[in-house]
CSV table of C-alpha atoms in Angstrom, one decimal:
chain,number,residue,atom,x,y,z
B,27,UNK,CA,-35.8,21.8,42.8
B,28,UNK,CA,-36.6,18.6,44.5
B,29,UNK,CA,-38.7,18.8,43.3
B,30,UNK,CA,-37.8,15.3,42.4
B,31,UNK,CA,-40.7,13.9,44.4
B,32,UNK,CA,-43.5,16.4,44.0
B,33,UNK,CA,-45.9,14.2,42.0
B,34,UNK,CA,-49.3,15.5,41.3
B,35,UNK,CA,-51.5,12.6,41.9
B,36,UNK,CA,-54.0,12.1,44.7
B,37,UNK,CA,-52.3,12.0,48.1
B,38,UNK,CA,-53.2,9.7,50.8
B,39,UNK,CA,-52.2,6.8,53.0
B,40,UNK,CA,-51.6,3.7,51.1
B,41,UNK,CA,-52.3,0.2,52.4
B,42,UNK,CA,-49.6,-2.3,51.8
B,43,UNK,CA,-49.7,-6.1,52.0
B,44,UNK,CA,-46.5,-7.3,53.7
B,45,UNK,CA,-44.9,-10.5,52.4
B,46,UNK,CA,-42.3,-11.4,55.0
B,47,UNK,CA,-42.6,-14.7,56.7
B,48,UNK,CA,-41.7,-13.8,60.3
B,49,UNK,CA,-42.3,-14.9,63.8
B,50,UNK,CA,-41.1,-14.2,67.3
B,51,UNK,CA,-40.0,-16.5,70.0
B,52,UNK,CA,-39.9,-15.9,73.8
B,53,UNK,CA,-39.3,-12.2,74.6
B,54,UNK,CA,-36.1,-10.9,76.2
B,55,UNK,CA,-35.9,-8.0,78.7
B,56,UNK,CA,-35.4,-4.5,77.2
B,57,UNK,CA,-32.5,-2.5,78.4
B,58,UNK,CA,-33.4,-0.4,81.5
B,59,UNK,CA,-36.1,-2.9,82.5
B,60,UNK,CA,-38.8,-1.1,80.4
B,61,UNK,CA,-40.7,-4.2,79.3
B,62,UNK,CA,-39.6,-7.0,77.0
B,63,UNK,CA,-38.4,-7.2,73.4
B,64,UNK,CA,-39.5,-10.2,71.3
B,65,UNK,CA,-36.8,-12.2,69.6
B,66,UNK,CA,-37.5,-12.2,65.9
B,67,UNK,CA,-36.8,-15.3,63.9
B,68,UNK,CA,-36.8,-16.5,60.3
B,69,UNK,CA,-37.0,-13.8,57.7
B,70,UNK,CA,-37.8,-11.3,60.4
B,71,UNK,CA,-34.5,-11.8,62.3
B,72,UNK,CA,-32.9,-9.0,60.2
B,73,UNK,CA,-35.2,-6.5,61.9
B,74,UNK,CA,-34.2,-7.4,65.4
B,75,UNK,CA,-32.4,-4.1,66.0
B,76,UNK,CA,-35.8,-2.4,65.5
B,77,UNK,CA,-38.0,-4.7,67.6
B,78,UNK,CA,-39.8,-3.9,70.8
B,79,UNK,CA,-42.2,-1.2,69.7
B,80,UNK,CA,-45.1,-3.3,68.3
B,81,UNK,CA,-48.4,-1.5,68.2
B,82,UNK,CA,-46.8,1.9,67.7
B,83,UNK,CA,-47.7,4.2,64.8
B,84,UNK,CA,-45.1,6.6,63.3
B,85,UNK,CA,-46.6,9.3,61.1
B,86,UNK,CA,-44.6,10.5,58.1
B,87,UNK,CA,-45.3,13.4,55.8
B,88,UNK,CA,-43.8,14.2,52.4
B,89,UNK,CA,-44.2,15.4,48.8
B,90,UNK,CA,-44.0,11.9,47.4
B,91,UNK,CA,-47.2,10.8,45.7
B,92,UNK,CA,-48.4,7.9,43.7
B,93,UNK,CA,-47.0,6.1,41.7
B,94,UNK,CA,-43.7,6.8,43.5
B,95,UNK,CA,-45.2,6.4,47.0
B,96,UNK,CA,-46.5,2.9,46.1
B,97,UNK,CA,-43.0,1.6,46.0
B,98,UNK,CA,-42.1,3.6,49.1
B,99,UNK,CA,-44.8,1.8,51.1
B,100,UNK,CA,-43.8,-1.6,49.6
B,101,UNK,CA,-40.1,-1.0,50.6
B,102,UNK,CA,-40.9,-1.0,54.3
B,103,UNK,CA,-43.8,-3.5,54.3
B,104,UNK,CA,-41.6,-6.3,55.8
B,105,UNK,CA,-40.3,-3.9,58.4
B,106,UNK,CA,-43.9,-3.2,59.5
B,107,UNK,CA,-44.9,-6.8,59.5
B,108,UNK,CA,-42.0,-8.0,61.5
B,109,UNK,CA,-41.6,-5.1,64.0
B,110,UNK,CA,-45.3,-4.3,64.4
B,111,UNK,CA,-44.6,-0.6,63.9
B,112,UNK,CA,-47.0,1.0,61.5
B,113,UNK,CA,-45.6,3.7,59.2
B,114,UNK,CA,-48.5,6.0,58.3
B,115,UNK,CA,-47.3,7.9,55.3
B,116,UNK,CA,-49.2,10.9,53.8
B,117,UNK,CA,-48.2,12.8,50.7
B,118,UNK,CA,-49.1,16.2,49.5
B,119,UNK,CA,-48.4,18.3,46.4
B,120,UNK,CA,-48.5,21.3,48.6
B,121,UNK,CA,-45.9,19.9,51.0
B,122,UNK,CA,-43.6,22.9,51.1
B,123,UNK,CA,-46.4,25.2,52.3
B,124,UNK,CA,-48.2,22.6,54.4
B,125,UNK,CA,-45.2,21.5,56.6
B,126,UNK,CA,-44.6,24.9,58.2
B,127,UNK,CA,-48.3,25.2,58.9
B,128,UNK,CA,-48.3,21.8,60.6
B,129,UNK,CA,-45.2,22.5,62.6
B,130,UNK,CA,-46.2,26.0,63.7
B,131,UNK,CA,-49.6,24.8,64.6
B,132,UNK,CA,-48.3,22.0,66.9
B,133,UNK,CA,-49.4,19.3,64.5
B,134,UNK,CA,-46.0,18.2,63.2
B,135,UNK,CA,-45.6,14.6,61.8
B,136,UNK,CA,-43.2,12.3,63.6
B,137,UNK,CA,-41.1,12.3,60.5
B,138,UNK,CA,-41.0,14.5,57.4
B,139,UNK,CA,-39.2,13.7,54.1
B,140,UNK,CA,-37.8,17.1,53.2
B,141,UNK,CA,-36.3,17.5,49.7
B,142,UNK,CA,-34.9,21.0,50.3
B,143,UNK,CA,-31.9,21.8,52.6
B,144,UNK,CA,-33.2,25.3,52.7
B,145,UNK,CA,-36.6,24.1,54.1
B,146,UNK,CA,-34.8,21.8,56.6
B,147,UNK,CA,-32.8,24.8,57.9
B,148,UNK,CA,-36.1,26.8,58.2
B,149,UNK,CA,-37.6,24.0,60.3
B,150,UNK,CA,-34.6,23.7,62.5
B,151,UNK,CA,-35.0,27.4,63.3
B,152,UNK,CA,-38.4,26.7,64.8
B,153,UNK,CA,-36.7,24.6,67.5
B,154,UNK,CA,-39.0,21.6,66.8
B,155,UNK,CA,-36.6,19.4,64.9
B,156,UNK,CA,-35.1,16.5,67.0
B,157,UNK,CA,-31.5,15.4,66.6
B,158,UNK,CA,-31.2,11.9,65.2
B,159,UNK,CA,-30.4,8.8,67.4
B,160,UNK,CA,-26.9,7.5,67.7
B,161,UNK,CA,-27.4,4.7,65.1
B,162,UNK,CA,-28.6,7.1,62.5
B,163,UNK,CA,-25.6,9.3,63.1
B,164,UNK,CA,-23.4,6.2,62.7
B,165,UNK,CA,-25.2,5.2,59.5
B,166,UNK,CA,-24.3,8.6,58.1
B,167,UNK,CA,-20.8,7.4,57.7
B,168,UNK,CA,-22.1,5.4,54.7
B,169,UNK,CA,-22.6,8.6,52.7
B,170,UNK,CA,-20.0,10.9,51.3
B,171,UNK,CA,-19.3,13.9,53.6
B,172,UNK,CA,-21.0,16.4,51.2
B,173,UNK,CA,-24.4,14.7,51.9
B,174,UNK,CA,-24.0,15.3,55.6
B,175,UNK,CA,-23.7,19.0,55.0
B,176,UNK,CA,-26.9,19.0,53.1
B,177,UNK,CA,-28.7,17.3,56.1
B,178,UNK,CA,-27.2,19.8,58.6
B,179,UNK,CA,-28.0,23.3,59.9
B,180,UNK,CA,-25.5,25.6,61.4
B,181,UNK,CA,-23.0,22.8,61.5
B,182,UNK,CA,-25.2,20.3,63.4
B,183,UNK,CA,-26.4,17.1,61.7
B,184,UNK,CA,-30.2,16.6,61.8
B,185,UNK,CA,-31.4,14.6,58.8
B,186,UNK,CA,-30.0,11.5,57.1
B,187,UNK,CA,-30.4,11.4,53.3
B,188,UNK,CA,-33.0,9.1,52.0
B,189,UNK,CA,-32.4,9.1,48.2
B,190,UNK,CA,-30.4,10.7,45.5
B,191,UNK,CA,-31.5,11.6,42.0
B,192,UNK,CA,-29.6,12.9,39.0
B,193,UNK,CA,-31.0,16.0,37.3
B,194,UNK,CA,-28.5,16.2,34.4
B,195,UNK,CA,-30.4,14.0,32.0
B,196,UNK,CA,-32.1,14.4,28.7
B,197,UNK,CA,-35.0,12.0,27.8
B,198,UNK,CA,-35.5,11.0,24.2
B,199,UNK,CA,-36.9,8.2,22.0
B,200,UNK,CA,-34.1,5.8,20.7
B,201,UNK,CA,-36.5,4.5,18.0
B,202,UNK,CA,-37.3,8.0,16.8
B,203,UNK,CA,-33.6,9.0,16.8
B,204,UNK,CA,-32.7,5.9,14.8
B,205,UNK,CA,-35.5,6.5,12.2
B,206,UNK,CA,-34.2,10.0,11.6
B,207,UNK,CA,-30.5,9.2,11.8
B,208,UNK,CA,-29.9,11.4,14.8
B,209,UNK,CA,-27.0,10.7,17.1
B,210,UNK,CA,-26.9,11.2,20.8
B,211,UNK,CA,-24.9,14.4,21.4
B,212,UNK,CA,-21.9,14.3,23.6
B,213,UNK,CA,-21.1,18.1,23.6
B,214,UNK,CA,-23.4,21.1,24.2
B,215,UNK,CA,-22.6,22.4,20.7
B,216,UNK,CA,-23.7,19.1,19.3
B,217,UNK,CA,-26.9,19.3,21.4
B,218,UNK,CA,-27.7,22.7,20.0
B,219,UNK,CA,-26.9,21.6,16.4
B,220,UNK,CA,-29.2,18.6,16.8
B,221,UNK,CA,-32.0,20.9,18.1
B,222,UNK,CA,-31.7,23.2,15.1
B,223,UNK,CA,-31.8,20.2,12.7
B,224,UNK,CA,-34.8,18.8,14.4
B,225,UNK,CA,-36.6,22.1,14.1
B,226,UNK,CA,-36.0,22.0,10.4
B,227,UNK,CA,-37.1,18.4,10.0
B,228,UNK,CA,-40.3,18.7,12.2
B,229,UNK,CA,-43.7,20.1,11.1
B,230,UNK,CA,-46.9,21.0,12.7
B,231,UNK,CA,-46.9,21.0,16.5
B,232,UNK,CA,-43.8,18.8,16.7
B,233,UNK,CA,-40.7,20.5,18.2
B,234,UNK,CA,-37.3,19.5,19.3
B,235,UNK,CA,-38.0,20.2,23.0
B,236,UNK,CA,-41.0,19.9,25.3
B,237,UNK,CA,-41.4,21.0,28.9
B,238,UNK,CA,-43.8,21.6,31.7
B,239,UNK,CA,-43.4,23.4,35.0
B,240,UNK,CA,-46.8,22.9,36.5
B,241,UNK,CA,-46.6,21.2,40.0
B,242,UNK,CA,-49.3,22.5,42.3
B,243,UNK,CA,-47.9,25.0,44.8
B,244,UNK,CA,-44.4,24.0,43.6
B,245,UNK,CA,-45.1,25.2,40.0
B,246,UNK,CA,-42.0,26.6,38.5
B,247,UNK,CA,-39.4,24.2,39.8
B,248,UNK,CA,-38.5,22.4,36.5
B,249,UNK,CA,-37.4,25.8,35.1
B,250,UNK,CA,-35.1,26.4,38.0
B,251,UNK,CA,-33.4,23.2,37.1
B,252,UNK,CA,-32.8,24.4,33.5
B,253,UNK,CA,-31.2,27.5,34.8
B,254,UNK,CA,-29.2,25.6,37.5
B,255,UNK,CA,-27.9,23.1,34.9
B,256,UNK,CA,-26.8,26.0,32.8
B,257,UNK,CA,-25.0,27.9,35.6
B,258,UNK,CA,-23.2,24.8,36.8
B,259,UNK,CA,-22.3,23.7,33.3
B,260,UNK,CA,-21.0,27.2,32.3
B,261,UNK,CA,-19.1,28.4,35.3
B,262,UNK,CA,-18.5,25.4,37.6
B,263,UNK,CA,-18.9,24.8,41.3
B,264,UNK,CA,-17.6,28.0,42.8
B,265,UNK,CA,-19.9,30.4,41.0
B,266,UNK,CA,-22.7,28.0,41.6
B,267,UNK,CA,-22.0,28.0,45.4
B,268,UNK,CA,-21.7,31.7,45.5
B,269,UNK,CA,-25.0,32.0,43.7
B,270,UNK,CA,-26.6,29.8,46.4
B,271,UNK,CA,-25.2,32.1,49.1
B,272,UNK,CA,-26.1,35.2,47.1
B,273,UNK,CA,-22.5,36.4,46.8
B,274,UNK,CA,-23.4,36.1,43.1
B,275,UNK,CA,-26.8,37.7,42.5
B,276,UNK,CA,-29.4,36.9,39.9
B,277,UNK,CA,-28.7,40.3,38.3
B,278,UNK,CA,-25.0,39.7,38.1
B,279,UNK,CA,-23.4,39.1,34.6
B,280,UNK,CA,-22.8,35.4,35.1
B,281,UNK,CA,-26.5,34.5,35.9
B,282,UNK,CA,-27.8,36.9,33.3
B,283,UNK,CA,-25.6,35.2,30.7
B,284,UNK,CA,-26.9,31.8,31.8
B,285,UNK,CA,-30.5,33.1,31.6
B,286,UNK,CA,-29.8,34.2,28.0
B,287,UNK,CA,-28.5,30.7,27.2
B,288,UNK,CA,-31.8,29.3,28.6
B,289,UNK,CA,-33.7,31.8,26.5
B,290,UNK,CA,-32.1,30.4,23.3
B,291,UNK,CA,-32.9,26.9,24.4
B,292,UNK,CA,-36.2,26.5,26.3
B,293,UNK,CA,-37.7,29.9,25.5
B,294,UNK,CA,-37.0,29.5,21.8
B,295,UNK,CA,-40.4,29.5,19.9
B,296,UNK,CA,-38.9,27.4,17.1
B,297,UNK,CA,-37.8,24.7,19.5
B,298,UNK,CA,-40.7,24.4,22.1
B,299,UNK,CA,-43.2,23.2,23.2
B,300,UNK,CA,-43.4,20.0,21.2
B,301,UNK,CA,-46.8,18.4,20.9
B,302,UNK,CA,-48.4,21.0,23.1
B,303,UNK,CA,-48.2,24.6,21.8
B,304,UNK,CA,-46.2,27.7,22.2
B,305,UNK,CA,-43.6,28.7,24.8
B,306,UNK,CA,-46.2,29.9,27.2
B,307,UNK,CA,-47.8,26.5,27.4
B,308,UNK,CA,-44.7,25.4,29.4
B,309,UNK,CA,-46.1,27.3,32.3
B,310,UNK,CA,-49.5,25.5,32.1
B,311,UNK,CA,-48.3,22.0,31.4
B,312,UNK,CA,-47.7,19.8,34.4
B,313,UNK,CA,-44.2,18.4,34.6
B,314,UNK,CA,-45.7,14.9,34.8
B,315,UNK,CA,-47.2,15.2,31.3
B,316,UNK,CA,-44.4,17.2,29.8
B,317,UNK,CA,-42.6,14.3,28.2
B,318,UNK,CA,-45.5,12.3,26.9
B,319,UNK,CA,-45.3,13.9,23.4
B,320,UNK,CA,-42.0,12.0,23.0
B,321,UNK,CA,-44.0,8.8,22.7
B,322,UNK,CA,-45.9,10.2,19.8
B,323,UNK,CA,-42.8,11.7,18.0
B,324,UNK,CA,-44.2,15.1,18.7
B,325,UNK,CA,-41.2,16.1,20.9
B,326,UNK,CA,-37.6,15.3,20.4
B,327,UNK,CA,-36.2,15.8,23.9
B,328,UNK,CA,-37.1,16.6,27.5
B,329,UNK,CA,-34.6,17.8,30.1
B,330,UNK,CA,-35.8,16.2,33.3
B,331,UNK,CA,-34.4,14.2,36.2
B,332,UNK,CA,-33.9,10.4,36.7
B,333,UNK,CA,-37.1,10.2,38.8
B,334,UNK,CA,-39.1,11.2,35.7
B,335,UNK,CA,-39.0,7.5,34.8
B,336,UNK,CA,-42.0,6.9,37.1
B,337,UNK,CA,-44.1,9.2,34.9
B,338,UNK,CA,-44.0,7.1,31.7
B,339,UNK,CA,-47.2,5.1,31.1
B,340,UNK,CA,-47.3,1.5,32.3
B,341,UNK,CA,-45.8,-0.7,29.6
B,342,UNK,CA,-43.3,1.9,28.3
B,343,UNK,CA,-40.0,0.3,27.7
B,344,UNK,CA,-37.0,2.3,29.1
B,345,UNK,CA,-33.6,1.5,27.6
B,346,UNK,CA,-31.2,2.1,24.8
B,347,UNK,CA,-33.4,0.2,22.4
B,348,UNK,CA,-36.7,1.0,24.1
B,349,UNK,CA,-39.5,3.5,23.7
B,350,UNK,CA,-37.6,6.1,25.8
B,351,UNK,CA,-34.1,6.5,27.3
B,352,UNK,CA,-31.9,9.3,28.6
B,353,UNK,CA,-28.5,10.7,27.9
B,354,UNK,CA,-26.2,12.9,30.0
B,355,UNK,CA,-26.7,16.6,29.5
B,356,UNK,CA,-23.3,17.9,28.3
B,357,UNK,CA,-21.6,20.9,29.9
B,358,UNK,CA,-22.2,24.2,28.2
B,359,UNK,CA,-18.5,25.0,28.8
B,360,UNK,CA,-16.4,22.0,27.9
B,361,UNK,CA,-13.7,23.0,30.4
B,362,UNK,CA,-16.1,22.2,33.3
B,363,UNK,CA,-15.4,18.6,34.4
B,364,UNK,CA,-18.5,16.5,34.2
B,365,UNK,CA,-21.0,18.9,35.9
B,366,UNK,CA,-23.8,16.9,37.7
B,367,UNK,CA,-26.7,18.4,39.4
B,368,UNK,CA,-28.5,16.2,41.9
B,369,UNK,CA,-31.2,16.2,44.4
B,370,UNK,CA,-32.4,14.1,47.3
B,371,UNK,CA,-34.6,13.9,50.4
B,372,UNK,CA,-33.8,14.0,54.1
B,373,UNK,CA,-35.6,12.2,56.9
B,374,UNK,CA,-36.3,14.8,59.5
B,375,UNK,CA,-37.7,14.0,63.0
B,376,UNK,CA,-40.1,16.1,65.0
B,377,UNK,CA,-40.4,13.4,67.6
B,378,UNK,CA,-37.9,11.3,69.5
B,379,UNK,CA,-39.9,8.4,70.9
B,380,UNK,CA,-38.3,4.9,70.5
B,381,UNK,CA,-40.6,3.9,67.6
B,382,UNK,CA,-39.8,7.0,65.6
B,383,UNK,CA,-36.1,6.5,66.2
B,384,UNK,CA,-36.3,2.9,65.1
B,385,UNK,CA,-37.8,4.0,61.8
B,386,UNK,CA,-35.1,6.7,61.4
B,387,UNK,CA,-32.4,4.0,62.0
B,388,UNK,CA,-34.0,1.7,59.5
B,389,UNK,CA,-34.4,4.3,56.7
B,390,UNK,CA,-30.8,5.4,57.1
B,391,UNK,CA,-29.5,1.8,56.7
B,392,UNK,CA,-28.2,0.2,53.5
B,393,UNK,CA,-30.7,-2.6,54.1
B,394,UNK,CA,-33.7,-0.3,53.6
B,395,UNK,CA,-32.0,1.4,50.6
B,396,UNK,CA,-31.5,-2.0,49.0
B,397,UNK,CA,-35.1,-2.9,49.7
B,398,UNK,CA,-36.3,0.3,48.0
B,399,UNK,CA,-34.0,-0.3,45.0
B,400,UNK,CA,-35.5,-3.7,44.4
B,401,UNK,CA,-39.0,-2.4,44.1
B,402,UNK,CA,-38.5,1.1,42.6
B,403,UNK,CA,-36.9,1.5,39.2
B,404,UNK,CA,-35.8,5.1,38.9
B,405,UNK,CA,-34.7,5.3,42.5
B,406,UNK,CA,-31.1,5.6,43.5
B,407,UNK,CA,-29.5,5.8,47.0
B,408,UNK,CA,-26.6,7.9,48.1
B,409,UNK,CA,-25.7,5.2,50.6
B,410,UNK,CA,-22.2,4.0,49.6
B,411,UNK,CA,-22.8,0.6,51.2
B,412,UNK,CA,-25.5,-0.3,48.7
B,413,UNK,CA,-24.7,-3.3,46.5
B,414,UNK,CA,-24.3,-1.6,43.0
B,415,UNK,CA,-25.3,-4.8,41.3
B,416,UNK,CA,-28.8,-4.4,42.5
B,417,UNK,CA,-29.4,-1.6,40.0
B,418,UNK,CA,-31.0,-3.4,37.1
B,419,UNK,CA,-32.8,-0.4,35.6
B,420,UNK,CA,-30.7,1.3,32.9
B,421,UNK,CA,-31.6,4.8,34.2
B,422,UNK,CA,-30.5,3.8,37.7
B,423,UNK,CA,-27.2,2.6,36.3
B,424,UNK,CA,-26.5,5.9,34.5
B,425,UNK,CA,-27.5,7.9,37.6
B,426,UNK,CA,-25.4,5.8,40.0
B,427,UNK,CA,-22.4,6.1,37.6
B,428,UNK,CA,-22.4,9.9,37.5
B,429,UNK,CA,-23.5,10.4,41.2
B,430,UNK,CA,-20.6,8.2,42.3
B,431,UNK,CA,-18.0,9.7,40.0
B,432,UNK,CA,-15.3,11.3,42.3
B,433,UNK,CA,-14.1,13.5,39.4
B,434,UNK,CA,-17.5,14.9,38.6
B,435,UNK,CA,-18.4,18.5,39.6
B,436,UNK,CA,-21.4,17.5,41.7
B,437,UNK,CA,-23.7,20.0,43.3
B,438,UNK,CA,-27.1,19.7,45.0
B,439,UNK,CA,-30.0,21.5,43.4
B,440,UNK,CA,-29.5,25.2,43.9
B,441,UNK,CA,-33.0,26.3,44.6
B,442,UNK,CA,-33.4,23.5,47.2
B,443,UNK,CA,-30.3,24.9,48.9
B,444,UNK,CA,-31.2,28.6,48.9
B,445,UNK,CA,-33.3,30.1,51.7
B,446,UNK,CA,-36.8,28.6,51.5
B,447,UNK,CA,-38.4,32.0,50.9
B,448,UNK,CA,-36.4,32.2,47.7
B,449,UNK,CA,-35.7,28.6,46.6
B,450,UNK,CA,-39.2,27.4,47.0
B,451,UNK,CA,-40.8,30.9,46.7
B,452,UNK,CA,-39.7,33.8,44.6
B,453,UNK,CA,-37.4,31.6,42.4
B,454,UNK,CA,-40.3,29.4,41.4
B,455,UNK,CA,-42.6,32.4,40.9
B,456,UNK,CA,-39.9,34.1,38.9
B,457,UNK,CA,-39.7,31.2,36.5
B,458,UNK,CA,-43.5,31.1,36.1
B,459,UNK,CA,-43.4,34.8,35.2
B,460,UNK,CA,-40.5,34.3,32.8
B,461,UNK,CA,-42.0,31.4,30.9
B,462,UNK,CA,-45.7,32.2,31.3
B,463,UNK,CA,-46.0,35.9,31.3
B,464,UNK,CA,-43.0,36.9,29.2
B,465,UNK,CA,-41.4,38.9,32.0
B,466,UNK,CA,-37.8,39.9,31.1
B,467,UNK,CA,-34.8,38.1,32.6
B,468,UNK,CA,-33.6,41.4,34.2
B,469,UNK,CA,-37.0,42.0,35.8
B,470,UNK,CA,-37.2,38.4,37.1
B,471,UNK,CA,-33.7,38.7,38.5
B,472,UNK,CA,-34.4,42.0,40.3
B,473,UNK,CA,-37.5,40.6,42.0
B,474,UNK,CA,-35.7,37.5,43.2
B,475,UNK,CA,-32.7,39.4,44.5
B,476,UNK,CA,-34.9,41.9,46.3
B,477,UNK,CA,-36.7,39.0,48.1
B,478,UNK,CA,-33.5,37.6,49.6
B,479,UNK,CA,-33.7,37.4,53.4
B,480,UNK,CA,-31.3,39.6,55.3
């Protein structure tokens, strides 16, 4: 899933104090004679292309909640101060169900941050999504072509990517590993061997792995990632793509074999759920809290995306010699060249007024991406024009390295790419049934397959 940004904290509009020292001199006529555009000077001069819409409010809706939304608001604070455009962001942990209700009820936001290509396509089918302005289309050249396909529907480009995240990571405690003499595994076989050794070494509630799939109305998405990683790392990109399009079904041998692999890993009672309880507690533990037992040496590892960095308590040192760090999740099948699963978000417009388009243009620019990088550890942009030296955070550096690797087998999150009724519906529910109720892999697969839209 996207799941990358569904953070279960209180939603709301956040007030931000802007820091830019900007001013304007005498106004200049706007093109077409429709009023005047002020000339921005000083630190504000960089925002001149977006000037002329002071006093406008652009509403934005997404699944990003605090603490991640704090840096989001900070990233455009100078833009707001200099242009006079107010970006009114609201987040919801029921975003996937809320957005269609808003759109169908005639109450769509000006902009929505959509993490699922499948949901984007569903919204396009309503006829309410606006095509992006020319500058946003031009800015799209700063991304690799594959990202444009994820922001498109029926071959038409609608939404520029906002961020990228790397799913293929395993979080751990370097200090704990060092104290036990554990080495970071570089192959899947080594990872399984390490898990078995940890299980023998640990006692009480401590286990090699911890996990949680609770996430409001999006509960279940972390488990979809575990299966997706396994499918991609076992069979490569073609089977993965065919699975997304349902040419390969959940009941087919490849996916059933992948589910069996996940059963031996994250449904293994000897290996999970560290610091919490039995396997079933994975279904009732929120994904935000899932990794916290690592800090108490009650859990050895957590498979979770780069954006999980925002969930560690304040003061937690992240790094190779810190309290927590992450390593690349090795391919199940060593013949698959560097499988990397990623996710992202796409800025989608339901309005095409000048102020909304100015915000679209800014959010698709490398300048905004660099502003966000500077204030948001754990956040990576897919924009190829971004100065890579800006990544100071060690997790960001790992993510940027793998996401930019031209030889990697990169694929977007499968459930995000499937039809929304499946990817953010029956697939999520199936994972909850599998982990929380003990439903069999074959029964789960049958229910998901039967729900696929014609």
